[in-house]
XYZ file of C-alpha atoms in Angstrom:
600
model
C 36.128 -0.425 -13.460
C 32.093 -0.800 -12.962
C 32.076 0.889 -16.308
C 34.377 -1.166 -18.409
C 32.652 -4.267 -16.785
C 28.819 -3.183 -17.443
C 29.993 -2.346 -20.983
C 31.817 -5.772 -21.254
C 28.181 -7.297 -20.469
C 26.916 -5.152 -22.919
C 24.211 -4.165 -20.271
C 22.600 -1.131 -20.328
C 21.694 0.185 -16.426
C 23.317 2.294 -13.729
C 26.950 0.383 -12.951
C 26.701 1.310 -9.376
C 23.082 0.507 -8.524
C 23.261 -2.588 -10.630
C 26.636 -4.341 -8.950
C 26.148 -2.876 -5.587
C 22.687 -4.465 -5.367
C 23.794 -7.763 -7.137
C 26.963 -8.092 -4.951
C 24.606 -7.696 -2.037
C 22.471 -10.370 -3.130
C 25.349 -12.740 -3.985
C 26.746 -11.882 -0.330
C 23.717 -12.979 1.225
C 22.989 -16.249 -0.861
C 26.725 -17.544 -0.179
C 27.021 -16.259 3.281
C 24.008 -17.921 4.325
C 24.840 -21.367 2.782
C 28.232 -21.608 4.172
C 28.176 -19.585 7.192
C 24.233 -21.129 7.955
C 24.241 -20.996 11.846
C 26.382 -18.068 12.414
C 24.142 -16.072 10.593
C 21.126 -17.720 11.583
C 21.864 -16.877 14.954
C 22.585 -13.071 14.414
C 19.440 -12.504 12.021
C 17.134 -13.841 14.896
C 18.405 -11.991 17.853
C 18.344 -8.403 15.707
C 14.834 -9.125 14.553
C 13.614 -10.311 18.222
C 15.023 -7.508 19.361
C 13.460 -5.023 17.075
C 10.482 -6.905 17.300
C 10.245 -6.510 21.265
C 11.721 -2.561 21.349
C 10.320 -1.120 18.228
C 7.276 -2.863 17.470
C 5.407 0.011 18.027
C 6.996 1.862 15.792
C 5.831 -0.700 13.168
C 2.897 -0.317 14.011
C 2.340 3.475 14.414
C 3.901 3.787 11.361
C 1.380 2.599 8.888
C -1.801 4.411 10.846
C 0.207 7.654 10.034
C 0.199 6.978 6.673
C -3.071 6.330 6.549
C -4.199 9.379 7.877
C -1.512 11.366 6.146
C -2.704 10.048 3.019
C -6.687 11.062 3.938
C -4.986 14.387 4.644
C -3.356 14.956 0.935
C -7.155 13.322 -0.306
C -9.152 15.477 1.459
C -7.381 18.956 1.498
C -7.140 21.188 -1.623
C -3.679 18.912 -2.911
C -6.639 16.206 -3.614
C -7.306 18.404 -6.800
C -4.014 17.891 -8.429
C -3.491 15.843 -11.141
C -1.011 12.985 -11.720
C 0.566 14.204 -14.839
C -0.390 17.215 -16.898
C -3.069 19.482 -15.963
C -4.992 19.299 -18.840
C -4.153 15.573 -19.616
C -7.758 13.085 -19.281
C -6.653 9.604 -17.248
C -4.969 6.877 -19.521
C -7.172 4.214 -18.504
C -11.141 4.370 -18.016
C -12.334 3.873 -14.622
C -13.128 0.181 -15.177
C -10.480 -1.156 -16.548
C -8.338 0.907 -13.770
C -9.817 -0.402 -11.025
C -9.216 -4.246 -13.031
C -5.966 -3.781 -12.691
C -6.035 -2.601 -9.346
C -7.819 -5.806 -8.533
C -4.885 -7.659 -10.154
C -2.110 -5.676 -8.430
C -0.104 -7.523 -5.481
C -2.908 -9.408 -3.812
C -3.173 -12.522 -5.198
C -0.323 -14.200 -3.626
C -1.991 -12.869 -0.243
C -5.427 -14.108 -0.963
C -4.784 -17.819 -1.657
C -2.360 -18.087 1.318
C -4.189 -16.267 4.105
C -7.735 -16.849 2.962
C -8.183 -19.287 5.497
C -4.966 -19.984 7.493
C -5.530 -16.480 9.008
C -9.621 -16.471 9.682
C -8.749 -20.116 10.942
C -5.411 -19.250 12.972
C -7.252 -16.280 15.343
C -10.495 -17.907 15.691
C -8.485 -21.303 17.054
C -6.017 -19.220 19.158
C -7.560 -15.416 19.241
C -4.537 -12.818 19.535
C -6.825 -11.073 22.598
C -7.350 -14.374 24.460
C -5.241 -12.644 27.700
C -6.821 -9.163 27.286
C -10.203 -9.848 26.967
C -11.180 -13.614 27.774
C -12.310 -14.908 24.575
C -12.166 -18.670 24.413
C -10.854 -20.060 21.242
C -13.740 -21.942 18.670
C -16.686 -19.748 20.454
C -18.634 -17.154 18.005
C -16.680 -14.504 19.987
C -13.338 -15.748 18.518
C -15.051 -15.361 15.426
C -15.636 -12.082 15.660
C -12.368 -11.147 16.615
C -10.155 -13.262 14.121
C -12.602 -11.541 11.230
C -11.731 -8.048 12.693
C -7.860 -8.871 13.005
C -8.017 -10.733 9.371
C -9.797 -7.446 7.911
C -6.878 -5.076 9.750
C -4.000 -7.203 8.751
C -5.580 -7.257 4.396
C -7.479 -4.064 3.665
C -7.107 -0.236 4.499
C -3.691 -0.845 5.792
C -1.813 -3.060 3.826
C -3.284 -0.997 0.915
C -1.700 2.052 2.721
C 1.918 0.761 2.695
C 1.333 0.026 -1.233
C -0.374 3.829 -1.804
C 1.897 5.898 -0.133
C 4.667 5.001 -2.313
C 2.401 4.516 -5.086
C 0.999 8.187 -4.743
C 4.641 8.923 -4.485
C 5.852 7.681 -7.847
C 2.615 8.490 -9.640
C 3.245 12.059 -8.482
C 7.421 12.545 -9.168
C 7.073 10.103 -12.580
C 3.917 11.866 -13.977
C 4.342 15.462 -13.102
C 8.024 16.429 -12.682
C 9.017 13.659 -15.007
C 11.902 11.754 -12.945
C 13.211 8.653 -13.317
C 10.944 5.565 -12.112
C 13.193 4.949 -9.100
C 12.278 5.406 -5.549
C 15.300 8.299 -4.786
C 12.866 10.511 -7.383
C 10.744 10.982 -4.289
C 13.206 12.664 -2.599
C 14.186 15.169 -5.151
C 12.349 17.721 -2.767
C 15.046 16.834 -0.310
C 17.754 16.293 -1.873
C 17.863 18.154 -5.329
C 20.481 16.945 -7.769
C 21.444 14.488 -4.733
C 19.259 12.304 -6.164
C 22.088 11.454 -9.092
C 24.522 11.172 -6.312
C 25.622 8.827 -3.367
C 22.806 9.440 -0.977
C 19.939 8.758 -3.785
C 22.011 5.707 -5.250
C 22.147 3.930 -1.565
C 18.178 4.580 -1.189
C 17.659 2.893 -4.619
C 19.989 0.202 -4.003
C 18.652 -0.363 -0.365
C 14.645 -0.051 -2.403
C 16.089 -2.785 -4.792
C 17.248 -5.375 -2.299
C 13.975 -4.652 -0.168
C 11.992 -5.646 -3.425
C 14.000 -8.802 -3.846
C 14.028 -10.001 -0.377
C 10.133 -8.868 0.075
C 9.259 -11.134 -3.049
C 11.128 -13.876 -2.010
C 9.166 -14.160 1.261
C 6.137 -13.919 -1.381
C 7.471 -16.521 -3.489
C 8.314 -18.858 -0.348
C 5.025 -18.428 1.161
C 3.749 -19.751 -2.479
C 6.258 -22.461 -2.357
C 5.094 -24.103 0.987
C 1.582 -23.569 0.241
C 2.378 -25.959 -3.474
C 4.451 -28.224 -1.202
C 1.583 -28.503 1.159
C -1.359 -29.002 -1.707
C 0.996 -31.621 -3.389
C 1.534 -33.383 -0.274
C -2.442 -33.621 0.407
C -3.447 -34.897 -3.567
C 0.073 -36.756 -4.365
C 1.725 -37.859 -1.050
C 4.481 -35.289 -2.024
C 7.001 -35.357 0.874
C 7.239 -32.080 2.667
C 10.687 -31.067 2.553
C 13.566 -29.165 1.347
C 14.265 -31.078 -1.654
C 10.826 -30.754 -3.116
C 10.430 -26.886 -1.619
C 13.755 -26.538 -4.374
C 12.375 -27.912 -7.305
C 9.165 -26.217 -6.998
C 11.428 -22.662 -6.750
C 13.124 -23.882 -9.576
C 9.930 -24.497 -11.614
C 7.638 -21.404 -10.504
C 11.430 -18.967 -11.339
C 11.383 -21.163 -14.491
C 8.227 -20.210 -15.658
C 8.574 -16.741 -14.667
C 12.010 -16.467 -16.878
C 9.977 -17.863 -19.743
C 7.084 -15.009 -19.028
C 9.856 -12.295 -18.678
C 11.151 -13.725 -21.805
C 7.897 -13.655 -23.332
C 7.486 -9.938 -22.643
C 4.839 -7.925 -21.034
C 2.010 -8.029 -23.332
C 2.247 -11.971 -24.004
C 3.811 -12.694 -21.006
C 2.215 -10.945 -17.819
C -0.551 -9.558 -18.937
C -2.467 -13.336 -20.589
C -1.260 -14.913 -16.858
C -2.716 -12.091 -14.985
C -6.349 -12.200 -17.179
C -6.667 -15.790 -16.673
C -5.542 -15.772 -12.756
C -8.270 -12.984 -12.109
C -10.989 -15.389 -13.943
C -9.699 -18.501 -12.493
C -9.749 -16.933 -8.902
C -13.184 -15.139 -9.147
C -14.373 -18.745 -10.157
C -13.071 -20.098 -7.042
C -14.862 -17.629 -4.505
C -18.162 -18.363 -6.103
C -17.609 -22.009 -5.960
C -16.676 -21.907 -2.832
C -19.813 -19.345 -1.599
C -22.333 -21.388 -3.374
C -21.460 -25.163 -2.738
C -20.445 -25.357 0.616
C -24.341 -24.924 1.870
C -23.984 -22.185 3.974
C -24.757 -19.012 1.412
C -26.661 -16.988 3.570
C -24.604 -17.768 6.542
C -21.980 -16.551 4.715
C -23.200 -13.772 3.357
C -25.289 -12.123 6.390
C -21.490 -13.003 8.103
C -18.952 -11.237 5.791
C -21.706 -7.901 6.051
C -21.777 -8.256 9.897
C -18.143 -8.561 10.170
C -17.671 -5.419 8.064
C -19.057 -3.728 10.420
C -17.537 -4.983 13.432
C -14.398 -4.153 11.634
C -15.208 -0.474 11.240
C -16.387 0.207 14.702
C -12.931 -1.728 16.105
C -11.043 -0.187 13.410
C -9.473 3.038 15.530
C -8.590 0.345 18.469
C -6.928 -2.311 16.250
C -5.063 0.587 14.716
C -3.350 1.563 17.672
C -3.273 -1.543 19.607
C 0.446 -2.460 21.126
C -0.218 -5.613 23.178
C 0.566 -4.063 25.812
C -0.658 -5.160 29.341
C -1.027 -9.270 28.219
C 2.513 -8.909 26.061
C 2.070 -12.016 24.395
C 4.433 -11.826 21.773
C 1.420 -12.072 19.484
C 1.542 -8.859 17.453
C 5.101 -9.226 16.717
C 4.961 -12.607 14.906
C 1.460 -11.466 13.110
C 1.250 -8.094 12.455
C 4.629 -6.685 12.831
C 5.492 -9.260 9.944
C 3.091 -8.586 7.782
C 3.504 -4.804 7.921
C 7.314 -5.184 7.171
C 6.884 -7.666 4.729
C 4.304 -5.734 3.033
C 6.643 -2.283 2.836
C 9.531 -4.843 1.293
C 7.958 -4.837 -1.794
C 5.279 -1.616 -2.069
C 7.751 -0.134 -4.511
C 7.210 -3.025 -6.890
C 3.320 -2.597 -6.125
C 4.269 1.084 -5.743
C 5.777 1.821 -9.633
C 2.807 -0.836 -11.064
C -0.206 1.450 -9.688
C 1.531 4.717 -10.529
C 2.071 3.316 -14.349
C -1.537 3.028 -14.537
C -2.657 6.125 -13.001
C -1.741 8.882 -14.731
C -3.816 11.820 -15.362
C -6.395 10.620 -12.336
C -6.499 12.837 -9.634
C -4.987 12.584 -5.868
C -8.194 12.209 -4.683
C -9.338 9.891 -7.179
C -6.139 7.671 -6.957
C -6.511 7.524 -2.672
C -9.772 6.362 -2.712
C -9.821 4.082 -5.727
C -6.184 2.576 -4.575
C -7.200 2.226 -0.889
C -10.920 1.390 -1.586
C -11.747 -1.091 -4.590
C -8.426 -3.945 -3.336
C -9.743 -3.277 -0.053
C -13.033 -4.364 -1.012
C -12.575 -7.153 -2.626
C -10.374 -8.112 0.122
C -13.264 -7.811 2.337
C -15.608 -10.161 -0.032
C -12.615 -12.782 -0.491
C -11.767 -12.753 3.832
C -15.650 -12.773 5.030
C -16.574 -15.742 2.371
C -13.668 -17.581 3.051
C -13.229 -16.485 6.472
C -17.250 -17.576 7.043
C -16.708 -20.826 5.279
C -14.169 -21.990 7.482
C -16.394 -20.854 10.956
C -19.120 -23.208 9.181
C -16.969 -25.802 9.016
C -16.258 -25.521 12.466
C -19.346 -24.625 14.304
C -21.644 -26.441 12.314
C -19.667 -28.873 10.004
C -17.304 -31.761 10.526
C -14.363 -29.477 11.636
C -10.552 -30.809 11.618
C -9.386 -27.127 10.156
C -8.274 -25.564 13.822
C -6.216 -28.818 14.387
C -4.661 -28.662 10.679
C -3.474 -24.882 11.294
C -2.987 -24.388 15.144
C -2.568 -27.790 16.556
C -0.332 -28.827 13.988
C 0.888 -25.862 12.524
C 0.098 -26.590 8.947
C -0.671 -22.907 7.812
C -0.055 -23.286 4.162
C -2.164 -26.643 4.052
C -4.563 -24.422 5.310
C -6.751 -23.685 2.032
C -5.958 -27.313 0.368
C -7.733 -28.831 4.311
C -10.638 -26.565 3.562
C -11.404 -27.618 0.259
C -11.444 -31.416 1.299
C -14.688 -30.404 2.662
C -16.245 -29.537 -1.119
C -17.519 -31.606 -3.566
C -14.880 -32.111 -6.169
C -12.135 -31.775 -3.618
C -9.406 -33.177 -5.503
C -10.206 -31.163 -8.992
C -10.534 -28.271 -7.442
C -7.671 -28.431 -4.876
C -5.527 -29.362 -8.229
C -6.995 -25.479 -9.842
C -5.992 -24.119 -6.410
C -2.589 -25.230 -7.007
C -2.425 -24.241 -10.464
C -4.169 -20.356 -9.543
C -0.837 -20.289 -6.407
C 1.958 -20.853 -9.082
C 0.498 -18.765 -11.876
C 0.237 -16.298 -9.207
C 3.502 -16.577 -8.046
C 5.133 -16.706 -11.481
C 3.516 -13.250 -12.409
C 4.752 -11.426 -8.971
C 8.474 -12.992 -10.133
C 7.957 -11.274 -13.736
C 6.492 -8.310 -12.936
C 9.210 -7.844 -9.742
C 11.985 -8.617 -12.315
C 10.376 -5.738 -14.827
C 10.243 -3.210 -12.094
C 13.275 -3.731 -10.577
C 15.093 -3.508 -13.695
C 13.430 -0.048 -14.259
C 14.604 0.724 -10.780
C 18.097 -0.124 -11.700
C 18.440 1.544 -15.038
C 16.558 4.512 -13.955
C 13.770 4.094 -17.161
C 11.532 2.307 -19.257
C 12.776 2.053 -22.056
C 13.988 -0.870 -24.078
C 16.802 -2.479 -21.768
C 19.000 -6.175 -22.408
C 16.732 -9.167 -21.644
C 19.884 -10.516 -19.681
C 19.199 -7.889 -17.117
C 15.502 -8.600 -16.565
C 16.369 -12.751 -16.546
C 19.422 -11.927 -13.581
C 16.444 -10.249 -11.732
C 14.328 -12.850 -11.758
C 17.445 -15.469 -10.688
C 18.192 -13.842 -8.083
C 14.459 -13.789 -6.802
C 14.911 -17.498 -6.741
C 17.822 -17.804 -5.096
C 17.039 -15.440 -2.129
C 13.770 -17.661 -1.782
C 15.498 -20.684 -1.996
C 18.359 -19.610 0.731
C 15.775 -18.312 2.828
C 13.444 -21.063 2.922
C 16.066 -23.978 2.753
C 19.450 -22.730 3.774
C 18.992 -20.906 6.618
C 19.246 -23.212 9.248
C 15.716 -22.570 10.988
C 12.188 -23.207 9.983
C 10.722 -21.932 6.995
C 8.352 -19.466 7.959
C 10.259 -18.199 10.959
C 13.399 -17.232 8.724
C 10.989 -15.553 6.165
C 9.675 -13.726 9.409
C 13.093 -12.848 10.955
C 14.590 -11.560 8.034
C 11.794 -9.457 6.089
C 11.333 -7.554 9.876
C 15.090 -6.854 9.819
C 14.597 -5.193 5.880
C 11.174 -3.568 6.998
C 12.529 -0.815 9.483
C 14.557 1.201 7.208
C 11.482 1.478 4.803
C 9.239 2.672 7.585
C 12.003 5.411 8.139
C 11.627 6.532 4.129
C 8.663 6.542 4.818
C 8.037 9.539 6.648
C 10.462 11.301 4.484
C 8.496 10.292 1.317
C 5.647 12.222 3.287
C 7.468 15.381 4.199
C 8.668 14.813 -0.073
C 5.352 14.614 -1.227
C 4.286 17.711 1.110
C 6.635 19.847 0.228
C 6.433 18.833 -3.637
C 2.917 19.714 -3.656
C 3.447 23.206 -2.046
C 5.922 24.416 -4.318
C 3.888 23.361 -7.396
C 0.670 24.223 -6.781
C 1.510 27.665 -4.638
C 0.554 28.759 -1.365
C -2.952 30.511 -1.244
C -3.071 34.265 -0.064
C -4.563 34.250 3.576
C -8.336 34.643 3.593
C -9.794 37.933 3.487
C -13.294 39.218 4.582
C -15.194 42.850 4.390
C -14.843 44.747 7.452
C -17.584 45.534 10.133
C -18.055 48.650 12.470
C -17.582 48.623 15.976
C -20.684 48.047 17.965
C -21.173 49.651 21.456
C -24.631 49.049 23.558
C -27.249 52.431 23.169
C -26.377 54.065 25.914
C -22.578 54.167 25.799
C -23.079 54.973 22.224
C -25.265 58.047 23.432
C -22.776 59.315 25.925
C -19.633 59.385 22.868
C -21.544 60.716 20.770
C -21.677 63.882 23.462
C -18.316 63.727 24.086
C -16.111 65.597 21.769
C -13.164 63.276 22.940
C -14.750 60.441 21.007
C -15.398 60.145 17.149
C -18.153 57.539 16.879
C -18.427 57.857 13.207
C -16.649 54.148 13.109
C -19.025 53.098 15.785
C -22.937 52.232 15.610
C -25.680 50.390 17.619
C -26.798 47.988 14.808
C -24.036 45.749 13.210
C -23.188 47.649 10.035
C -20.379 46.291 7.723
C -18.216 48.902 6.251
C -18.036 47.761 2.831
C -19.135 44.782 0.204
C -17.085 41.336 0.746
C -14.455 40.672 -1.234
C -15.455 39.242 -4.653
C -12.938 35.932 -4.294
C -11.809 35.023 -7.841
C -10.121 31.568 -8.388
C -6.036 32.113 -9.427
C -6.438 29.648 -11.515
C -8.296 31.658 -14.042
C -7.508 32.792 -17.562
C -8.060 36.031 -19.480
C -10.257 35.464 -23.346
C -6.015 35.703 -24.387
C -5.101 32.453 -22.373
C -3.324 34.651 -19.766
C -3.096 34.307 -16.111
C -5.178 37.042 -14.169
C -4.515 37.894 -11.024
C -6.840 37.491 -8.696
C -8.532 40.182 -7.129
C -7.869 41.445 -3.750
C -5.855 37.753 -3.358
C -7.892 35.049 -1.941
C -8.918 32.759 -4.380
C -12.628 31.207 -4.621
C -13.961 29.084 -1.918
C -13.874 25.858 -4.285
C -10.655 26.247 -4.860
C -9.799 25.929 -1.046
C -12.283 23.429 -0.618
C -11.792 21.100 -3.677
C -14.900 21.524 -4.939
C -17.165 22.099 -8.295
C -15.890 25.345 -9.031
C -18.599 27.932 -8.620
C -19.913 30.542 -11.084
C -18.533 34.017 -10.519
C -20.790 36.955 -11.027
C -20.638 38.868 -13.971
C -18.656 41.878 -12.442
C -16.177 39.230 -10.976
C -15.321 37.572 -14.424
C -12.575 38.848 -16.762
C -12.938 40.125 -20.168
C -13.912 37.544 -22.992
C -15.292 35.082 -20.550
C-alpha cells in the first residue's frame, strides 16, 4: 500500500522511512494541539525524570567521545583516508576549514553570544559549591569557563563523531548517506531491513525536532529584537508569523537549489557576521580589555577543562546542569547527523587525523574568539559600564533579548541591532534548507536528483514542529524546547556508543591487524662467577650463556606491509612486523638497501 501511494505522489524515496517518519511528525503536531495539557504534562515529568536519574549519563557520554575520537586520531587508524587511498582531498585546506566555519554554528553564536557569558556571570552555576558571588570578576571567570565547555571541544564532539562516521561508511565502503550505514559493521545486510529502517527513521525525526528547537530559539530571539526597535508585542501570534516567514524563505532557498540557494546565504552570513565581531571588538572602548580577557580565559578554560568535563553537580544538586548543559548536549546530538552528513560531504580524501583535528579545532576556535569578545564585552558593560544586561537576562529572564540589550550600548544601536536581526533569520533560513536537503538524502538513501515536493514537505514540517513546540504546547517557550529535545537526546547518546564500537571494528577489518612486534634475541647473562662454576660442570651447557650482554642475532629488518614490488604487487613483509611508522603514524622511514624489494 506504501508503494502504490509513494508512486501515486510520484515521489521518489524509501516508502517506509518516508511515511513512518512523516506520520510521526503529523502525530506529534495534532496531538499536541488538541491534546495540549495531557501531553504537556507527560513530556515534562519523563524529561525531569531523565534529567534527575540519567543526567550523568548525558554528560559522560560526550567526554567519551571525545577521548574516543583522540584515540582513532592519534593511533595508527589516524592514517586512513576518507575515501580512496590514493584519492588527494576534494577541497583545499582553506576553503575546508570555510566551510567548517559555516557549518551549524551560526544559529548558536548569535543566540548565546551573550545570554550565556551574561546568564553565569549574574547567577554562576557553582555559586553553592564554591562561594562565588554573582557580578564579582570571579563569576567572570567561571561563566567564561562554563560558556567555553558548553560551545567548543564538546559540542564539536557530538557533531564529529557522527561526522567521522559518515565520512568514513559514505567515502570508503560507499553506503548510502543515511545514519543505519554506520552500523553495517553490526548489522550487515540488516541495514536494508527493519532494525536499520527504525534507526534512520528515529535519526530523521531527531533532525527535525533538533532543528526546530534551532529554529525556535531564532524565532524568540527576532521576536525579542523586534520588540526592542518596533514595539513588536512578544507573543504567540507574532512568534507564528515570524515561523511562517523564516520556513517561507527557506522553501524559496530549497526551491532555489543548493548552489543559488544555500550556498549565496551562507557567503554573505559568514561576511555579515565577521563584520559584527569586529564592530563590536573595536567600538565598544574596551579592545585591550577584551582582548588580554578572551586569551586569559582560554586558559582558564584549559586548566578547568578535565573538571568541567566530569562535573555532575553533585554535593550542591542545584538542578543547574540539567537545565544548561544536559540541554544543550541533547539538543546538540538532535541534529549532528544534519551537521554530521554536511562535514563528511566535504571531507573526502582528508585523513582521520586531519578531519579530528580540523573538525574539532578550527569551529572551536572561532568559537573561542566569538565567546571571549562577546563574552568580555558584556563583563565591561557590567563592571565598568552602565550595566542593565544581568537584570535583562537573569532578573527578568529575557535570554533572547540578550544580544539586541547589548548592542543598545553601541553607537549605531538601532542600525546595527536591525543587521543583527537580519544575520538571525538568514541564519535560520539556511539551517531550514540545508536540514530539508539532508534529511531528504536520509530518507531516499542518496544524492541524487530527487522530487522538489519531497525537499519542500521537509522543510514544512520543520515549521510546524517549531511552531507546535513553541506555541502549542501549553508551557513556556524555552522550557518545552528544553523538555522535549532531552526526551529525543537519550536514544542518540545510546547510538552513540554503537557508532564507536562501528567505526572500531570497520577500521580493523579494513586496514588489517598488524603481526605482533618482533625483536632479535639476546643470550642469557649470569654474574662471573656462576658463569665460571657451569662452565666446569658438565651438567650445564653455557654456550647460550655469557658474562657480557651478547645478542644472538641482527634485529629484524621491519618492512612496512604496505609496500609494493617494481610490478605493483603486494610483498610480504619480512619476518611480519611492519615498520615502526607504520605503527606510529608517522613519515614513513627509508629502508636500507638490503630491506627494499626489487625495482625500488
Amino acid at each position: 500500500m506504501l508503494n502504490r501511494l509513494h508512486d501515486a505522489l510520484h515521489l521518489r524515496t524509501s516508502p517506509v522511512i518516508f511515511f513512518s517518519s512523516a506520520a510521526i511528525i503529523i502525530a506529534f503536531v495534532l496531538g499536541t494541539i488538541f491534546f495540549t495539557d495531557p501531553l504537556g504534562a507527560a513530556t515534562s515529568a519523563a524529561s525531569t525524570w531523565l534529567m534527575t536519574n540519567l543526567g550523568w549519563f548525558y554528560i559522560l557520554g560526550v567526554s567519551v567521545f571525545l577521548a574516543f575520537l583522540i584515540f582513532i586520531a592519534l593511533g595508527r587508524f589516524g592514517r586512513v583516508k576518507l575515501g580512496p587511498d590514493e584519492e588527494p582531498p576534494e577541497h583545499s585546506g582553506g576553503a575546508w576549514f570555510a566551510m567548517l566555519f559555516a557549518a551549524g554554528i551560526g544559529s548558536i553564536l548569535m543566540f548565546w553570544g551573550v545570554a550565556e557569558p551574561i546568564s553565569h556571570f549574574g547567577d554562576p552555576p557553582r555559586a553553592s559549591d564554591l562561594g562565588i558571588e554573582g557580578g564579582t570578576v570571579e563569576a567572570a571567570r567561571d561563566a567564561m569557563n562554563f560558556t567555553y565547555y558548553h560551545f567548543t571541544l564538546h559540542t564539536w564532539t557530538i557533531f564529529t563523531l557522527p561526522a567521522l562516521c559518515f565520512a568514513y561508511f559514505i567515502h570508503k565502503r560507499n553506503l548510502p548517506p543515511r545514519v543505519s550505514s554506520i552500523f553495517q559493521p553490526v548489522l550487515g545486510e540488516g541495514i536494508h531491513g527493519p532494525i536499520g529502517k527504525l534507526i534512520d527513521i528515529v535519526a530523521i525525526i531527531g533532525t527535525v525536532f533538533g532543528i526546530a528547537v534551532s529554529i525556535g530559539l531564532g524565532t524568540l530571539q527576532i521576536n525579542g529584537g523586534l520588540h526592542q526597535l518596533f514595539g513588536m508585542p512578544e507573543n504567540a501570534g507574532w512568534q507564528l508569523i515570524i515561523i511562517g516567514v523564516v520556513s517561507g524563505l527557506a522553501l524559496i532557498s530549497v526551491s532555489l537549489g543548493l548552489d543559488r540557494g544555500i550556498k549565496i546565504l551562507s557567503n554573505i552570513n559568514i561576511v555579515t557576521a565577521v563584520l559584527l565581531l569586529i564592530f563590536v571588538l573595536f567600538a565598544g572602548g574596551a579592545t585591550l580589555f577584551v582582548l588580554k580577557g578572551t586569551i586569559e580565559s582560554f586558559g582558564n578554560y584549559l586548566v578547568a577543562l578535565p573538571e568541567l568535563a566530569l562535573w555532575n553537580d553533585t554535593f550542591a544538586n542545584t538542578g543547574w546542569q540539567n537545565t544548561w548543559t544536559v540541554f544543550y548536549w541533547a539538543w546538540t546530538i538532535t541534529w549532528s547527523p544534519f551537521v554530521g552528513i554536511f562535514i563528511a560531504r566535504i571531507s573526502k580524501g582528508r585523513t582521520i587525523r586531519q578531519f579530528v583535528s580540523g573538525v574539532l579545532a578550527v569551529p572551536s576556535a572561532f568559537s573561542v574568539v566569538w565567546f571571549g569578545i562577546f563574552g568580555f564585552s558584556s563583563f565591561n558593560i557590567e563592571l565598568n559600564g552602565d550595566g542593565g544586561l544581568v537584570e535583562t537576562v537573569v532578573d527578568n529572564g529575557d535570554v533572547p533579548g540578550a544580544l539586541f540589550s547589548f548592542l543598545s550600548h553601541y553607537p549605531l544601536a538601532t542600525f546595527v541591532s536591525a543587521v543583527a536581526i537580519v544575520l538571525v533569520i538568514v541564519f535560520f533560513v539556511t539551517s531550514v534548507d540545508s536540514a530539508a536537503l539532508i534529511t531528504d538524502s536520509m530518507a531516499n538513501g542518496h544524492e541524487d536528483y530527487n522530487p522538489l515536493g519531497q525537499r519542500i514537505f521537509w522543510g514544512v514540517a520543520i515549521g510546524l514542529v517549531t511552531a507546535t513546540l513553541l506555541v502549542f504546547s501549553g508551557t513556556g517557550g524555552l522550557e518545552a524546547l528544553q523538555s522535549t529535545i532531552i526526551l529525543v537526546g537519550l536514544p542518540f547518546f545510546v547510538m552513540g556508543y554503537f557508532q564507536m564500537y562501528a567505526l572500531y571494528r570497520a577500521l580493523q577489518e579494513d586496514a588489517g591487524e598488524l603481526p605482533r612486534m618482533r625483536t632479535r634475541e639476546w643470550k642469557q647473562v649470569l654474574p662471573p662467577e656462576e658463569y665460571e662454576r657451569r662452565e666446569d660442570d658438565d651438567d650445564y651447557d653455557t654456550d647460550e650463556m655469557v658474562v657480557e650482554p651478547e645478542a644472538m642475532g641482527e634485529a629484524p629488518v621491519m618492512r612496512d606491509p604496505y609496500e609494493e614490488d617494481g610490478n605493483g604487487e603486494d610483498v610480504e613483509p619480512v619476518d611480519g612486523p611492519a615498520t615502526l611508522p607504520a605503527r606510529t603514524g608517522s613519515g614513513r622511514a627509508e629502508l636500507p638497501e638490503h630491506g627494499r624489494p626489487e625495482g625500488r
